[in-house]
Amino acid sequence: MEEAPPKFIHEWHEDTENLDNYKPGWYHPVDIGQVYSEGRYRIIHKLGFGTYSTVWLGRDSRLERYVALKILAAEPSKDSTESQIIRQISQCSKASSHINKAFILPILDEFEIDGPNGQHRCLATEPAACSLSVSKSYPPWVFRIEVARAIAAQTILALRAIHQCNVVHGGKSRMPSCLPYADYLHDLHLHNILFTLRDINHMSVDEIYHHFSTPEKIEVNRVDGGPLAPGVPSHSISPANVFVDSLKVDDPHICITDFGESWLGDAVHPKGYLNTPMLYRPPEAIFAKELLSFPADIWTLACSVFEIMGERGLFEAFFPDEADMVAEMISCLGPLPSSWWDAWEGKSEFFVEKGVWRTDMTRPREPKSRPLRSRIQTMGRQKHPDSLSPDEAESLAVMLTSMLEYDPAKRATADDVVNSDWMTRWGLPSLKPFNIPV
């Protein structure tokens, strides 16, 4: 009997992209010191990776500045509309002084790379620091309250700007990563909201390495000991340390990244479904896919604002599937619309009848509801000296409730959220001390 082939072709490296994806149609092998676009950009360090791209810190020799170079895998490069969407936002904001584009990283340059694994599109943007998700991934898992308010307010303003340009941010799930600069999630939540990076253009390469770590190279080997294929790099490179501790954030300016699954709001959703991570997925993605549009972003924004303001996510479940998510919605927000309840095939796992939880369910969850206001009271801030006042907690609950309407047509718009009581009294005033433009 023949032995089964090994599960992995290459030995696993921590904090590194899947090395088996260095193959035709996928990743482009990159090394420190390589140059691209007729010698204009020289690779200085690695910033991160996702399932569909790797991201590198480059030095622009023409304009004497540092850039982030996002090199897409070859096959995804063929269908990517990310640069078109970002340029649409840029052009739209230029045409109207009322649209704030400060939260969207513009495309500085775009070019193609021909390599051993195919042709790859490369997008150059300003470099950024780590994601909000990574920043609060260590105890105590929260931002200081004044920082949390400023981040939440910026995220709300950013989505309004995106919607004003007729763009739905959308979402597609990608392989998870603990990296500070990963692009595995195309949706408006903490993984692709990044802190901006202070001006580093005056720094020498040695100073970059001193502040953000020297590139660490690890030899790549096949599991079977055989020779590496032509499109596989000889070594992997660990990302730069651009981590920002959640309790030490003194400059909460943020930017929104990843528009690879976005689409124009007056068009039919290009795929007819969302692959948004389950615990951020709006109910219409489950029960009424034909309604996917701007309101889907509002639902995800509500989940993000809750997580920014507190310790953990709004909806929680262990290895959740669609049924878990629906049960969490009901626990938090109350009964589903009758037509959706009738269509939900998983209801017997959780409920004896509508509104009555099973006490003998096999899923790892309590057989009772946890309403939104209860979740706000236990969102993690109560353990810290800067917890929410009852007045602010109620105002936040009212805003989030309007963003979490089951019916997309009744859900708050981005303008509604910007004009909400919480934004007026707490969100927008939090920006001034940090000199963040409104």
Coordinates of C-alpha atoms in Angstrom, one line a residue:
M1 CA 0.0 0.0 0.0
E2 CA 1.3 3.4 -0.9
E3 CA 1.9 5.9 1.8
A4 CA -0.4 9.0 1.8
P5 CA 1.3 12.2 0.7
P6 CA 2.3 14.6 3.4
K7 CA -0.4 17.2 4.4
F8 CA 2.1 20.0 3.9
I9 CA 4.8 20.4 1.3
H10 CA 6.9 22.8 3.2
E11 CA 7.8 23.0 6.9
W12 CA 5.6 25.3 8.9
H13 CA 7.0 28.7 10.0
E14 CA 5.4 30.8 12.7
D15 CA 4.1 34.3 11.7
T16 CA 4.5 33.4 8.0
E17 CA 2.1 33.0 5.1
N18 CA 1.2 29.4 4.0
L19 CA 4.5 28.5 2.2
D20 CA 2.6 25.9 0.2
N21 CA 0.9 28.8 -1.6
Y22 CA 4.2 29.7 -3.4
K23 CA 3.0 27.9 -6.5
P24 CA 1.7 28.9 -10.0
G25 CA -1.2 31.3 -9.7
W26 CA -0.5 32.3 -6.1
Y27 CA 2.1 34.2 -4.1
H28 CA 5.1 36.0 -5.6
P29 CA 8.4 35.3 -3.9
V30 CA 9.9 38.5 -2.5
D31 CA 13.2 39.1 -0.8
I32 CA 14.7 42.1 1.1
G33 CA 16.6 44.4 -1.3
Q34 CA 14.7 43.4 -4.4
V35 CA 13.5 46.3 -6.6
Y36 CA 10.3 46.7 -8.6
S37 CA 8.7 49.0 -11.1
E38 CA 11.9 49.7 -13.1
G39 CA 13.9 50.1 -9.9
R40 CA 11.6 52.6 -8.3
Y41 CA 10.7 50.6 -5.2
R42 CA 13.2 48.7 -3.0
I43 CA 12.0 46.1 -0.5
I44 CA 13.0 47.1 3.0
H45 CA 10.9 44.9 5.3
K46 CA 7.7 42.7 5.4
L47 CA 4.5 44.2 6.9
G48 CA 2.2 41.2 6.8
F49 CA 0.2 38.8 4.6
G50 CA -3.2 37.4 3.8
T51 CA -4.5 34.4 1.9
Y52 CA -4.5 36.5 -1.3
S53 CA -1.5 38.8 -0.9
T54 CA 1.7 39.7 0.9
V55 CA 2.4 43.2 2.1
W56 CA 5.9 44.8 2.1
L57 CA 7.5 48.0 3.2
G58 CA 9.2 49.6 0.2
R59 CA 11.3 52.7 -0.3
D60 CA 10.3 54.9 -3.2
S61 CA 13.5 56.2 -4.7
R62 CA 11.8 58.7 -6.9
L63 CA 9.8 60.6 -4.1
E64 CA 12.1 59.6 -1.2
R65 CA 9.3 58.0 0.9
Y66 CA 8.3 54.7 2.4
V67 CA 5.3 52.9 0.9
A68 CA 3.3 49.7 1.6
L69 CA 3.4 47.4 -1.4
K70 CA 0.6 45.0 -1.5
I71 CA 1.4 42.2 -4.0
L72 CA -1.7 40.2 -4.9
A73 CA -1.5 36.5 -5.7
A74 CA -1.6 35.9 -9.5
E75 CA -5.1 34.4 -9.8
P76 CA -6.9 36.9 -7.6
S77 CA -5.0 39.7 -9.4
K78 CA -7.1 38.9 -12.5
D79 CA -10.4 39.8 -10.9
S80 CA -9.4 42.4 -8.3
T81 CA -11.3 45.6 -8.4
E82 CA -9.8 47.0 -5.2
S83 CA -7.9 49.8 -6.9
Q84 CA -10.9 50.9 -8.9
I85 CA -13.0 51.1 -5.8
I86 CA -10.4 53.1 -3.9
R87 CA -10.0 55.5 -6.9
Q88 CA -13.8 55.9 -7.0
I89 CA -13.7 57.0 -3.4
S90 CA -10.8 59.4 -4.1
Q91 CA -12.5 60.9 -7.1
C92 CA -15.8 61.2 -5.3
S93 CA -14.3 62.9 -2.3
K94 CA -12.4 65.4 -4.5
A95 CA -15.6 66.4 -6.2
S96 CA -17.3 67.1 -2.8
S97 CA -15.8 69.0 0.1
H98 CA -18.5 67.3 2.4
I99 CA -16.9 63.9 2.0
N100 CA -14.0 63.1 4.5
K101 CA -11.4 60.9 2.8
A102 CA -8.9 61.2 5.6
F103 CA -9.7 57.6 6.8
I104 CA -9.1 55.9 3.4
L105 CA -5.5 55.2 2.3
P106 CA -5.2 56.4 -1.3
I107 CA -3.6 54.4 -4.1
L108 CA -0.2 56.0 -4.7
D109 CA 0.8 53.8 -7.5
E110 CA -0.2 50.5 -9.3
F111 CA 1.9 48.2 -11.4
E112 CA 2.3 44.6 -12.5
I113 CA 5.0 42.1 -11.5
D114 CA 5.9 39.2 -13.7
G115 CA 7.2 36.3 -11.7
P116 CA 7.7 32.6 -11.6
N117 CA 4.2 32.0 -10.3
G118 CA 2.4 34.4 -12.8
Q119 CA 1.5 38.0 -13.2
H120 CA 0.8 39.9 -10.0
R121 CA -0.9 43.3 -9.4
C122 CA 0.9 45.5 -6.9
L123 CA -0.8 48.4 -5.1
A124 CA 1.3 51.1 -3.4
T125 CA -0.2 52.9 -0.4
E126 CA 1.0 54.8 2.7
P127 CA 2.3 52.3 5.3
A128 CA 0.2 51.8 8.5
A129 CA 0.7 50.3 11.9
C130 CA -1.1 47.3 13.4
S131 CA -4.8 46.6 13.3
L132 CA -7.2 47.3 16.2
S133 CA -7.7 43.6 16.6
V134 CA -4.0 43.0 17.2
S135 CA -3.7 46.1 19.4
K136 CA -6.3 44.8 21.9
S137 CA -5.3 41.1 21.7
Y138 CA -3.4 41.2 25.0
P139 CA -4.7 41.9 28.5
P140 CA -6.6 43.9 29.5
W141 CA -8.1 43.8 25.9
V142 CA -9.5 47.3 25.9
F143 CA -8.7 50.8 24.8
R144 CA -8.8 53.7 27.2
I145 CA -12.3 55.2 27.0
E146 CA -11.2 58.5 25.3
V147 CA -9.3 56.5 22.7
A148 CA -12.1 54.0 22.2
R149 CA -14.6 56.8 21.6
A150 CA -12.3 58.5 19.1
I151 CA -11.7 55.2 17.2
A152 CA -15.4 54.4 17.1
A153 CA -16.3 57.9 15.9
Q154 CA -13.7 57.7 13.1
T155 CA -14.9 54.3 12.0
I156 CA -18.5 55.7 11.8
L157 CA -17.3 58.7 9.8
A158 CA -15.2 56.5 7.5
L159 CA -18.2 54.3 6.6
R160 CA -20.3 57.4 5.9
A161 CA -17.6 58.6 3.5
I162 CA -17.5 55.2 1.8
H163 CA -21.3 55.2 1.4
Q164 CA -21.4 58.8 0.2
C165 CA -19.2 57.6 -2.7
N166 CA -21.8 54.8 -3.5
V167 CA -19.5 52.0 -2.3
V168 CA -20.6 49.1 -0.1
H169 CA -17.5 47.9 1.8
G170 CA -18.8 44.3 1.8
G171 CA -16.9 41.3 3.2
K172 CA -15.1 38.1 2.4
S173 CA -13.6 35.8 5.0
R174 CA -10.0 34.9 4.8
M175 CA -7.6 32.7 6.7
P176 CA -7.1 34.1 10.2
S177 CA -3.8 35.5 11.3
C178 CA -2.3 37.0 14.4
L179 CA -0.2 39.4 12.4
P180 CA -0.2 43.2 12.8
Y181 CA -0.7 44.0 9.2
A182 CA -2.8 41.2 7.7
D183 CA -5.4 41.5 4.9
Y184 CA -7.4 38.3 5.4
L185 CA -10.7 39.9 6.1
H186 CA -12.5 42.2 3.6
D187 CA -15.0 43.7 6.0
L188 CA -15.4 46.7 8.2
H189 CA -14.2 45.3 11.5
L190 CA -11.2 45.4 13.7
H191 CA -8.9 43.3 11.6
N192 CA -8.8 45.8 8.7
I193 CA -9.0 49.0 10.7
L194 CA -5.4 50.1 11.2
F195 CA -3.7 52.7 13.2
T196 CA -1.9 55.2 11.0
L197 CA 1.9 55.3 11.2
R198 CA 3.7 58.4 12.3
D199 CA 5.9 60.0 9.7
I200 CA 8.8 57.6 9.0
N201 CA 10.0 59.1 5.7
H202 CA 12.9 60.9 7.3
M203 CA 14.2 57.6 8.8
S204 CA 17.2 55.7 7.3
V205 CA 16.8 52.0 6.7
D206 CA 18.9 51.3 9.8
E207 CA 16.6 53.5 11.9
I208 CA 13.6 51.6 10.5
Y209 CA 15.2 48.3 11.6
H210 CA 16.0 49.8 15.0
H211 CA 12.4 51.0 15.6
F212 CA 10.5 48.1 14.0
S213 CA 12.9 45.1 14.1
T214 CA 15.4 43.7 11.7
P215 CA 14.0 41.3 9.1
E216 CA 14.4 37.7 10.4
K217 CA 14.9 35.1 7.7
I218 CA 14.3 31.4 8.2
E219 CA 15.3 28.8 5.7
V220 CA 12.5 27.1 3.8
N221 CA 12.6 23.3 3.5
R222 CA 10.3 20.7 2.1
V223 CA 8.8 18.2 4.4
D224 CA 10.2 15.4 2.3
G225 CA 13.6 16.9 2.0
G226 CA 13.3 17.4 -1.7
P227 CA 14.4 20.5 -3.7
L228 CA 12.3 23.7 -3.7
A229 CA 10.2 24.5 -6.8
P230 CA 11.3 27.5 -8.9
G231 CA 8.6 29.8 -7.5
V232 CA 9.3 29.1 -3.8
P233 CA 11.5 31.5 -1.8
S234 CA 14.7 30.1 -0.2
H235 CA 13.7 31.6 3.2
S236 CA 10.6 33.1 4.9
I237 CA 10.7 36.6 6.4
S238 CA 8.9 37.6 9.7
P239 CA 6.9 40.8 9.7
A240 CA 8.1 44.1 11.2
N241 CA 7.0 44.8 14.7
V242 CA 4.5 47.7 14.2
F243 CA 2.5 46.7 17.3
V244 CA 0.7 49.4 19.3
D245 CA -0.4 48.5 22.8
S246 CA -4.1 49.2 23.3
L247 CA -3.5 51.0 26.7
K248 CA -0.6 53.0 25.3
V249 CA -2.3 54.5 22.2
D250 CA -1.6 58.2 22.2
D251 CA -2.5 58.9 18.6
P252 CA -5.7 57.1 17.7
H253 CA -5.9 58.2 14.0
I254 CA -7.1 55.2 12.0
C255 CA -7.5 54.2 8.4
I256 CA -9.7 51.6 6.6
T257 CA -8.1 49.0 4.4
D258 CA -9.1 46.2 2.1
F259 CA -11.7 47.0 -0.5
G260 CA -11.1 43.8 -2.5
E261 CA -14.7 42.6 -2.0
S262 CA -16.4 46.0 -2.2
W263 CA -19.0 46.9 -4.9
L264 CA -21.0 49.9 -6.1
G265 CA -24.2 50.3 -4.1
D266 CA -26.4 50.7 -7.2
A267 CA -25.3 47.4 -8.6
V268 CA -26.4 43.9 -7.7
H269 CA -24.0 42.2 -5.3
P270 CA -21.4 40.6 -7.6
K271 CA -21.5 37.2 -5.8
G272 CA -25.0 37.2 -4.3
Y273 CA -23.7 36.3 -0.9
L274 CA -21.3 37.5 1.9
N275 CA -18.5 35.5 3.3
T276 CA -18.3 37.9 6.2
P277 CA -17.0 36.2 9.4
M278 CA -20.0 34.5 11.0
L279 CA -20.3 36.6 14.1
Y280 CA -20.4 39.8 12.1
R281 CA -22.8 38.6 9.4
P282 CA -26.1 40.5 9.0
P283 CA -29.3 38.5 9.0
E284 CA -30.1 39.3 5.4
A285 CA -26.9 37.4 4.4
I286 CA -28.7 34.3 5.8
F287 CA -32.4 34.9 5.1
A288 CA -32.6 37.5 2.3
K289 CA -29.5 37.6 0.2
E290 CA -31.2 39.7 -2.5
L291 CA -31.3 42.6 0.0
L292 CA -27.5 42.8 0.5
S293 CA -26.5 46.4 0.2
F294 CA -25.5 49.4 2.4
P295 CA -27.4 48.2 5.4
A296 CA -25.2 45.1 5.6
D297 CA -22.2 47.5 6.4
I298 CA -24.3 49.2 9.1
W299 CA -24.8 45.9 10.9
T300 CA -21.1 45.0 10.8
L301 CA -20.3 48.6 11.9
A302 CA -22.5 48.1 15.0
C303 CA -20.6 44.9 15.9
S304 CA -17.3 46.7 15.4
V305 CA -18.3 49.8 17.5
F306 CA -19.3 47.4 20.4
E307 CA -16.0 45.6 20.2
I308 CA -14.0 48.9 20.0
M309 CA -15.8 50.3 23.1
G310 CA -15.5 47.1 25.1
E311 CA -13.4 44.0 25.7
R312 CA -14.9 41.5 23.3
G313 CA -17.3 41.1 20.5
L314 CA -21.1 41.7 20.6
F315 CA -22.0 38.2 19.5
E316 CA -20.1 35.2 20.9
A317 CA -20.0 31.5 20.2
F318 CA -17.5 28.7 20.1
F319 CA -16.6 27.8 16.4
P320 CA -20.0 29.3 15.3
D321 CA -22.0 28.2 12.4
E322 CA -25.0 29.9 10.9
A323 CA -27.4 28.4 13.4
D324 CA -25.3 29.7 16.3
M325 CA -25.3 33.2 14.8
V326 CA -29.1 33.2 14.4
A327 CA -29.5 32.1 18.0
E328 CA -27.1 34.9 19.2
M329 CA -29.2 37.4 17.2
I330 CA -32.3 36.3 19.0
S331 CA -30.6 36.2 22.4
C332 CA -29.4 39.8 21.9
L333 CA -32.1 41.4 19.8
G334 CA -35.3 39.4 20.4
P335 CA -37.5 37.3 18.0
L336 CA -36.9 37.1 14.3
P337 CA -39.5 38.3 11.8
S338 CA -42.1 35.6 11.4
S339 CA -41.1 34.8 7.8
W340 CA -37.5 34.3 8.8
W341 CA -38.4 32.3 11.9
D342 CA -40.5 29.9 9.8
A343 CA -37.7 29.5 7.3
W344 CA -35.0 28.9 9.9
E345 CA -34.2 25.2 9.8
G346 CA -32.1 25.2 12.9
K347 CA -34.6 26.5 15.4
S348 CA -35.4 23.2 17.0
E349 CA -31.9 22.9 18.3
F350 CA -32.3 26.0 20.4
F351 CA -36.0 26.5 21.0
V352 CA -39.0 24.4 22.2
E353 CA -41.2 27.0 20.5
K354 CA -40.8 30.7 19.6
G355 CA -39.3 32.5 22.6
V356 CA -38.8 29.4 24.7
W357 CA -35.2 28.2 25.0
R358 CA -34.5 24.5 25.2
T359 CA -32.8 23.4 28.5
D360 CA -31.5 20.2 26.9
M361 CA -29.6 21.7 23.9
T362 CA -26.3 20.1 23.0
R363 CA -24.7 23.4 21.9
P364 CA -22.3 25.0 24.4
R365 CA -24.5 28.0 25.3
E366 CA -26.8 29.1 28.1
P367 CA -30.5 28.5 27.4
K368 CA -31.5 32.1 28.0
S369 CA -31.4 35.5 26.3
R370 CA -28.7 38.2 26.9
P371 CA -30.2 41.4 25.7
L372 CA -28.1 44.2 24.1
R373 CA -28.3 46.5 27.2
S374 CA -27.1 43.6 29.4
R375 CA -24.2 43.0 27.0
I376 CA -23.2 46.6 27.2
Q377 CA -23.2 46.5 31.0
T378 CA -20.9 43.5 30.9
M379 CA -18.7 44.5 27.9
G380 CA -15.6 44.6 30.0
R381 CA -15.4 48.3 30.9
Q382 CA -16.9 47.7 34.3
K383 CA -13.5 46.3 35.5
H384 CA -11.7 49.5 34.6
P385 CA -11.8 53.0 36.2
D386 CA -13.0 54.6 33.0
S387 CA -16.2 52.7 32.5
L388 CA -19.3 54.1 30.7
S389 CA -21.7 56.3 32.7
P390 CA -25.3 55.1 32.7
D391 CA -26.2 58.0 30.5
E392 CA -23.6 57.1 27.9
A393 CA -24.3 53.4 28.1
E394 CA -28.0 54.1 27.3
S395 CA -27.2 56.4 24.5
L396 CA -24.8 53.8 23.0
A397 CA -27.6 51.2 23.3
V398 CA -30.1 53.3 21.4
M399 CA -27.6 53.9 18.6
L400 CA -26.6 50.3 18.3
T401 CA -30.2 49.2 18.4
S402 CA -31.0 51.4 15.4
M403 CA -28.1 49.8 13.6
L404 CA -29.1 46.2 14.4
E405 CA -32.7 46.3 13.0
Y406 CA -33.5 42.9 11.5
D407 CA -35.2 44.6 8.5
P408 CA -32.5 46.2 6.4
A409 CA -35.0 48.9 5.2
K410 CA -35.5 50.0 8.8
R411 CA -31.9 49.9 9.8
A412 CA -30.2 53.3 10.5
T413 CA -28.2 54.8 7.6
A414 CA -24.6 56.0 8.0
D415 CA -25.9 59.6 8.2
D416 CA -28.4 58.5 10.9
V417 CA -25.5 57.1 12.9
V418 CA -23.3 60.2 12.5
N419 CA -26.2 62.3 13.7
S420 CA -27.1 60.0 16.7
D421 CA -27.1 61.2 20.3
W422 CA -24.0 59.2 21.2
M423 CA -22.0 60.6 18.3
T424 CA -23.2 64.2 19.1
R425 CA -22.4 64.0 22.8
W426 CA -19.5 61.6 23.0
G427 CA -18.2 60.4 19.7
L428 CA -17.5 63.6 17.8
P429 CA -16.3 65.6 20.8
S430 CA -13.7 62.9 21.5
L431 CA -11.9 63.7 18.2
K432 CA -10.9 67.3 19.0
P433 CA -8.2 66.5 21.7
F434 CA -6.4 64.3 19.2
N435 CA -6.7 66.8 16.3
I436 CA -8.7 64.4 14.2
P437 CA -10.6 66.1 11.4
V438 CA -14.4 65.7 11.3

